[in-house]
Amino acid sequence: MNLTVEEALSVYPLSEAKLIAGSKGKHRVIKSVNVMDAPDISDWIKEGEMLLTTAYLIKDSLEDASALLQTLNRRGSAGLGIKLGRFWDAVPEKLIAEAEKMNFPLIELPFQFTFSDQMNGLFRAELTRSTSVLQSIMEKQRKLMRFALRSGRSRPLFESVSEVIETPLAVVSARGDVVFNNSDNAVPQLLEGWPWQSRNQRFRIGDKIGFRLPLLQGGKCSGYLLYCSIDPLLLPVEESLFIQGAELISYHLHSGYEDYFEHAGHREFSGLLRLCLNGGMPCAEMAQAASKLEVGLLQAPFQLMLTDTVASGDARQTELHRLKEEYLEHPLLRDLNGIHVMMNEGLVSLYPAEPYSPEQFRELVNACFGNLKFDKGYYPRAALSSAKVKPEGLKEAFAEIKECMGMFQHWGAHGNVVHYRQLELNLLLGRIPAETMEKYCSSSLRGLQSREPDYVREMLHTLEVYLENDGHVNETAKKLFIHRNTATYRIEKLSELLDVDFKKINDLMRLKLVFIFRKMLERE
């Protein structure tokens, strides 16, 4: 039972009773009802219990009656109902004054109704109330389910959950930013006690009780949902509805395209960027919108990055969100204030092209991959566009990173993060017929091919490493784990066999093409 004294006094036949003292305590909650039929009844009274009596055991001693009243109040009893007409014709004024002083509800019960009549009336009222609450909760659950199953994202997430559950709420990111709030509470009130533990807990906010739940995905807390005004006597079924609301929000946060924890301006810009890259908005209009939103990334040299994983479905979305969070938390990438957009192609990130060189930026992204500890063979991959200086370059940059992703099998020694400039030559040369490539390789290596297979293999490997290290003998020796003199001898011998001069750019370029063609032919 969870009726207040005031609510109980409106239930027939208790509505025929009279509250004669302790009106300020009428909001006490009645959890159960007991009848006084033993001298030591006060020893068994529980918190929230209302006691009904004929006053038989206290009729001859006002001191005993006063002691009973004090004990009931101390134990948190909801009130005392005294049935007159049998042993007392009226409640003593001293007892009434004492109850009033303690704000303890003292009720004069009508003689014509039995205790069982009073109790049955209360139980029927509680059953009706509980049934109504249950029906309301079931209807709200159906609405939540319909919202969860709706494929579109036409309605705002937070507003919809608040509307269905009929409770004002606030959403706080894991960084302590209030990203939504339709309650009457100011931000300092909402963030009191921050940081919080990652568990469900009730809290006091002003003169009301709230319910705070972590938004979990894969065991990681991405934020908190705060219901800002709840009934302190929340039924378990009502609490489960609040939990379902939090689970629904958590699911949408990690499976949808929109990042609800982003700054409002960045979130709006992200939506426009997605629209622009999908061909729904001209780049010039996109640049104007960026200026209005005070996003300056398109006003200086910029680059796009596309990140994807080998996973699919929900697992892919989860991994991309993890990568986005890692980019946002990385101390150096975070300072670049990049914009991240979830698209069908993967996670698209817009970053300034400075101050880091392409090689340095690739190292930063590789560091993020390493921090997430992916299993071997399941590492994500990222493609970087060349730097663009005008907003019109957005679509060109997007085409570059998509083209790079389409040639993942050609990345080879470039690792899991590649710059468009690294594959640009491959993309161009890929249009050459395979027969032409084979003829070119045979002609260029003719002076070496007549030697023993092991010798040919060793010398070609030396040549490849030498070219990859831009003709530096010391680096070549180090990579091959051989002495510098040995490396020098092999390079000189290759110059003789292949009739090339390694000091000439044209000869180096010819041999570089050989190895590019060989890799392309192997993959085909």
Coordinates of N, CA and C in Angstrom, one line a residue, residues 31 39 79 113 116 129 146 158 185 193 198-199 202 216 230 260 267 279 285 310 324 332 348 395 408 417 440 502 522:
K31 N 1.9 2.5 4.4 CA 2.3 1.3 3.8 C 1.5 0.0 4.2
P39 N -0.9 -5.4 24.5 CA -0.3 -4.2 25.3 C 1.0 -3.8 24.7
G79 N 0.1 7.0 11.3 CA -1.0 7.7 12.1 C -1.7 6.7 13.0
F113 N -18.7 1.8 11.6 CA -17.9 0.9 10.7 C -16.9 0.1 11.5
S116 N -12.5 -3.9 9.9 CA -12.3 -4.6 8.6 C -12.9 -3.8 7.5
R129 N -5.8 1.8 -7.6 CA -4.7 2.7 -7.9 C -3.5 2.0 -8.6
R146 N 7.0 1.4 -29.8 CA 6.7 1.9 -31.2 C 7.8 2.9 -31.6
F158 N 15.4 12.8 -27.2 CA 15.2 13.1 -25.8 C 13.8 13.6 -25.5
N185 N 15.2 22.9 -13.7 CA 16.5 23.0 -12.9 C 17.6 23.6 -13.7
G193 N 27.4 17.3 -7.3 CA 28.1 16.0 -6.9 C 28.9 15.4 -8.0
S198 N 28.9 5.2 -11.8 CA 28.2 4.6 -13.0 C 27.2 3.5 -12.5
R199 N 26.2 4.0 -11.8 CA 25.1 3.1 -11.3 C 23.8 3.9 -11.1
R202 N 19.1 7.3 -6.8 CA 18.2 8.5 -6.6 C 19.0 9.6 -6.0
L216 N 24.8 3.1 -20.8 CA 25.9 2.2 -21.0 C 25.8 1.5 -22.3
I230 N 10.4 12.6 -9.6 CA 9.7 11.3 -9.6 C 9.0 11.2 -8.2
Y260 N 24.4 13.1 -30.3 CA 23.6 14.0 -29.4 C 24.5 14.6 -28.4
R267 N 26.7 19.9 -34.0 CA 25.8 18.8 -34.4 C 25.0 19.3 -35.7
G279 N 25.5 14.9 -51.8 CA 25.0 15.6 -53.0 C 23.7 16.4 -52.8
E285 N 27.0 26.8 -50.5 CA 25.9 27.0 -49.5 C 26.4 26.4 -48.2
V310 N 36.4 -3.8 -40.3 CA 36.0 -5.0 -41.0 C 34.7 -5.6 -40.5
K324 N 35.5 7.1 -32.9 CA 35.2 8.6 -32.8 C 35.5 9.1 -31.4
L332 N 46.1 15.4 -28.7 CA 46.5 16.2 -29.9 C 45.4 16.4 -30.9
V348 N 33.3 9.7 -41.3 CA 34.0 10.8 -42.0 C 34.4 11.9 -41.0
K395 N 33.9 17.9 -51.9 CA 33.5 16.7 -52.6 C 34.6 16.0 -53.3
F408 N 42.0 -0.8 -51.0 CA 42.6 -1.3 -49.7 C 43.6 -2.4 -49.9
V417 N 46.8 3.1 -42.1 CA 46.4 4.5 -42.4 C 47.2 5.0 -43.6
Y440 N 56.8 -4.4 -69.4 CA 57.7 -3.4 -68.9 C 58.6 -4.0 -67.8
F502 N 71.8 5.1 -60.3 CA 70.9 5.4 -59.2 C 70.9 6.9 -58.7
E522 N 50.5 -9.0 -58.9 CA 50.3 -10.1 -57.9 C 48.9 -10.1 -57.4

